[in-house]
C-alpha positions as semicolon CSV with decimal commas, in nm:
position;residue;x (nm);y (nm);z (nm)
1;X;6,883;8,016;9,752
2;X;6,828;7,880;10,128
3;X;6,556;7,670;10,159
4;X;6,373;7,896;10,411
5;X;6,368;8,179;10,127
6;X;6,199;7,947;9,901
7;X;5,922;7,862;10,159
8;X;5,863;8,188;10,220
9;X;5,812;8,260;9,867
10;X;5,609;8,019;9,793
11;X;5,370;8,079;10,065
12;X;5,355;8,469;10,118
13;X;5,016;8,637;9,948
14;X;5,008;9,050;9,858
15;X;4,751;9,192;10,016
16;X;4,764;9,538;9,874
17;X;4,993;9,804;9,784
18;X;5,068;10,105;9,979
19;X;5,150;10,463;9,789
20;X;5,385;10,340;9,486
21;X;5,661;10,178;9,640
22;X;5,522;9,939;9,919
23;X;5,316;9,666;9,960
24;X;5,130;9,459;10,223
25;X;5,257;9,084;10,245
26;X;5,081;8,797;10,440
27;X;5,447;8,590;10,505
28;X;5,249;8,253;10,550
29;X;4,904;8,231;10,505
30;X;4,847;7,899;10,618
31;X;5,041;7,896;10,921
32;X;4,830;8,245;11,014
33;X;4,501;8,054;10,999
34;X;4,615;7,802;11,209
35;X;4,722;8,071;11,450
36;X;4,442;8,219;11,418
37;X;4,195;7,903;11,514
38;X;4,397;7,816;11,819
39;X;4,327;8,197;11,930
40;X;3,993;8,157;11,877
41;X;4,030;7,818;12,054
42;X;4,204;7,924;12,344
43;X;3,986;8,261;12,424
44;X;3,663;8,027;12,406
45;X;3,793;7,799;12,605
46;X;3,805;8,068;12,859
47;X;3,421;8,087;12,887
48;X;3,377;7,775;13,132
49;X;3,666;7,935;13,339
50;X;3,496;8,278;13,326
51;X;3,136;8,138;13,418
52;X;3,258;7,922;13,676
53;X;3,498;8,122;13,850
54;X;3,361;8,143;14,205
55;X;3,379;7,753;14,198
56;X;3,748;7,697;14,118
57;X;3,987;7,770;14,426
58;X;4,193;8,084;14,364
59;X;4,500;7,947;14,267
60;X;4,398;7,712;14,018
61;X;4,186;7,973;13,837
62;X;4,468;8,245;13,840
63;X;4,711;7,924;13,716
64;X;4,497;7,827;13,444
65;X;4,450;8,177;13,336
66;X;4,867;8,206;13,331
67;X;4,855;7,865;13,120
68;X;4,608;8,016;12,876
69;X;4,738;8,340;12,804
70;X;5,132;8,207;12,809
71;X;4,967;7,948;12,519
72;X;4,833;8,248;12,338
73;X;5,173;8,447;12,343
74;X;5,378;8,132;12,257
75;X;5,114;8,085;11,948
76;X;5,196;8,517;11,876
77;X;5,565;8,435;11,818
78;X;5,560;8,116;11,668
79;X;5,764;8,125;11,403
80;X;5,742;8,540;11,345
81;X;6,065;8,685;11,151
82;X;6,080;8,991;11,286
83;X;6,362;9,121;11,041
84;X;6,161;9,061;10,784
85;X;5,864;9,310;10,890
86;X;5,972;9,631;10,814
87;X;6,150;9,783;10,510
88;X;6,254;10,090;10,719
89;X;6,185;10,309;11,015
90;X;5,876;10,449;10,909
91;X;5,738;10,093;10,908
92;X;5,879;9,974;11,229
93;X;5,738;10,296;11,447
94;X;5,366;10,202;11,265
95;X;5,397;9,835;11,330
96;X;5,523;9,945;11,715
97;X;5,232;10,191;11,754
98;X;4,975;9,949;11,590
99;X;5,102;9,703;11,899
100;X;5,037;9,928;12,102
101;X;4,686;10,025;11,997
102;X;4,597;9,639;11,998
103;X;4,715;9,587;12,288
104;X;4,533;9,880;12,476
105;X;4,222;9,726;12,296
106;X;4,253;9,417;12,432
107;X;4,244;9,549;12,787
108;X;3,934;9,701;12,682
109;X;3,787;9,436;12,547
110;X;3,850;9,216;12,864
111;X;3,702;9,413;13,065
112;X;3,356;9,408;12,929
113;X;3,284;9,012;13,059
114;X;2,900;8,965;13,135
115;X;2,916;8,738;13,376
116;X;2,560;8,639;13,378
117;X;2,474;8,586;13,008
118;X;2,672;8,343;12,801
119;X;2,500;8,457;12,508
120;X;2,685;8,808;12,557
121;X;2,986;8,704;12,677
122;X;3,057;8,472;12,366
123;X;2,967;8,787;12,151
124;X;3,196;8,968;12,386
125;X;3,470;8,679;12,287
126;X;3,390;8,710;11,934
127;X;3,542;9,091;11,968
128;X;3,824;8,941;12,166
129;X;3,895;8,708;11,870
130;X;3,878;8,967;11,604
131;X;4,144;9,215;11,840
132;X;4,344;8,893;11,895
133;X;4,341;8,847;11,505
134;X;4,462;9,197;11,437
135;X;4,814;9,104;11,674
136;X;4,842;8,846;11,486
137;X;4,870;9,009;11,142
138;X;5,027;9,332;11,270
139;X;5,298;9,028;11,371
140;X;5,241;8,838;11,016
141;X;5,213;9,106;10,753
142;X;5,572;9,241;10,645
143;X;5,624;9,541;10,495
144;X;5,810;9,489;10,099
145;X;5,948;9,758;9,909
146;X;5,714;9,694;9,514
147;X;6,069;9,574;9,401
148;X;6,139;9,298;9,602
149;X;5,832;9,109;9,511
150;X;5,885;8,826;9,281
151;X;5,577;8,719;9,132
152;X;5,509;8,342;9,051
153;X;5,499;8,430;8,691
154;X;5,857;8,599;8,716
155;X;6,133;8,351;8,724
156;X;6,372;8,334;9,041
157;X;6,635;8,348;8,833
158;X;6,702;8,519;8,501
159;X;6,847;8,328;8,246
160;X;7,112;8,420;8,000
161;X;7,262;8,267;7,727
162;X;7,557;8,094;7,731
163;X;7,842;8,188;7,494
164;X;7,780;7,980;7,204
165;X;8,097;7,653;7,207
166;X;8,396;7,718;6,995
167;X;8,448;7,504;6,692
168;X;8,728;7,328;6,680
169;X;8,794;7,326;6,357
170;X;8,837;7,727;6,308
171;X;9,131;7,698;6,564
């Protein structure tokens, strides 16, 4: 077994089973918090930017919004095995549309900054994290057919027994 297999086994967590022969599967639990906290770090460090906007020159505020949101995609892909999603089709066209539906709600989301009240617009944020979060496990959460699961009960391997050794001193 490669190396990378074993990682992944070790750190993948069921979330739940769908119908009787799928189930939901966080790949890497750990490294999704972390993506998730530099999300939430990255869109809060966007309030200062937001508030203060009139004051920065026009360049430097679209630049630092480029920097910011090219951080926040680079953080998306980081280390996402895409073949290892989807089972099928089926699963694919869902995970495409759910992209899709995220991604519409995000431009929704932006769109309701309150300039005026920082109160509201970290609530507002807060939204924005939770819409970010949702890309992330729509990028995170694979797709397993019930079979494929190996439990950490269940050995990797099965074992069988060995033919037992001839004696030597029938021959």
């Amino acid at each position: 077994i490669n190396e990378n297999y074993e990682t992944s086994l070790n750190h993948s967590m069921t979330l739940c089973e769908l119908g009787h022969n799928r189930k939901l599967v966080l790949l890497n639990p750990s490294l999704f918090l972390r993506k998730t906290a530099l999300v939430i770090v990255a869109s809060y460090s966007l309030l200062p930017l937001l508030l203060y906007k009139s004051s920065f020159p026009v360049a430097l505020y679209a630049s630092l919004l480029i920097v910011i949101h090219v951080g926040v995609l680079i953080v998306y892909l980081y280390k996402v095995r895409f073949r290892e999603l989807d089972v099928d089709r089926i699963s694919l066209g869902g995970r495409v549309l759910g992209l899709v539906t995220v991604t519409w709600l995000l431009t929704v989301v932006s769109g309701w900054q309150d300039h005026n009240h920082v109160g509201i617009l970290a609530a507002q944020m807060l939204v924005l994290c939770l819409v970010h979060t949702a890309v992330l496990a729509l990028l995170m959460v694979a797709i397993e057919p019930l079979s494929q699961s190996i439990s950490a009960d269940e050995p990797i391997f099965e074992t069988t027994s060995l033919p037992k050794p001839v004696d030597s001193k029938i021959l």
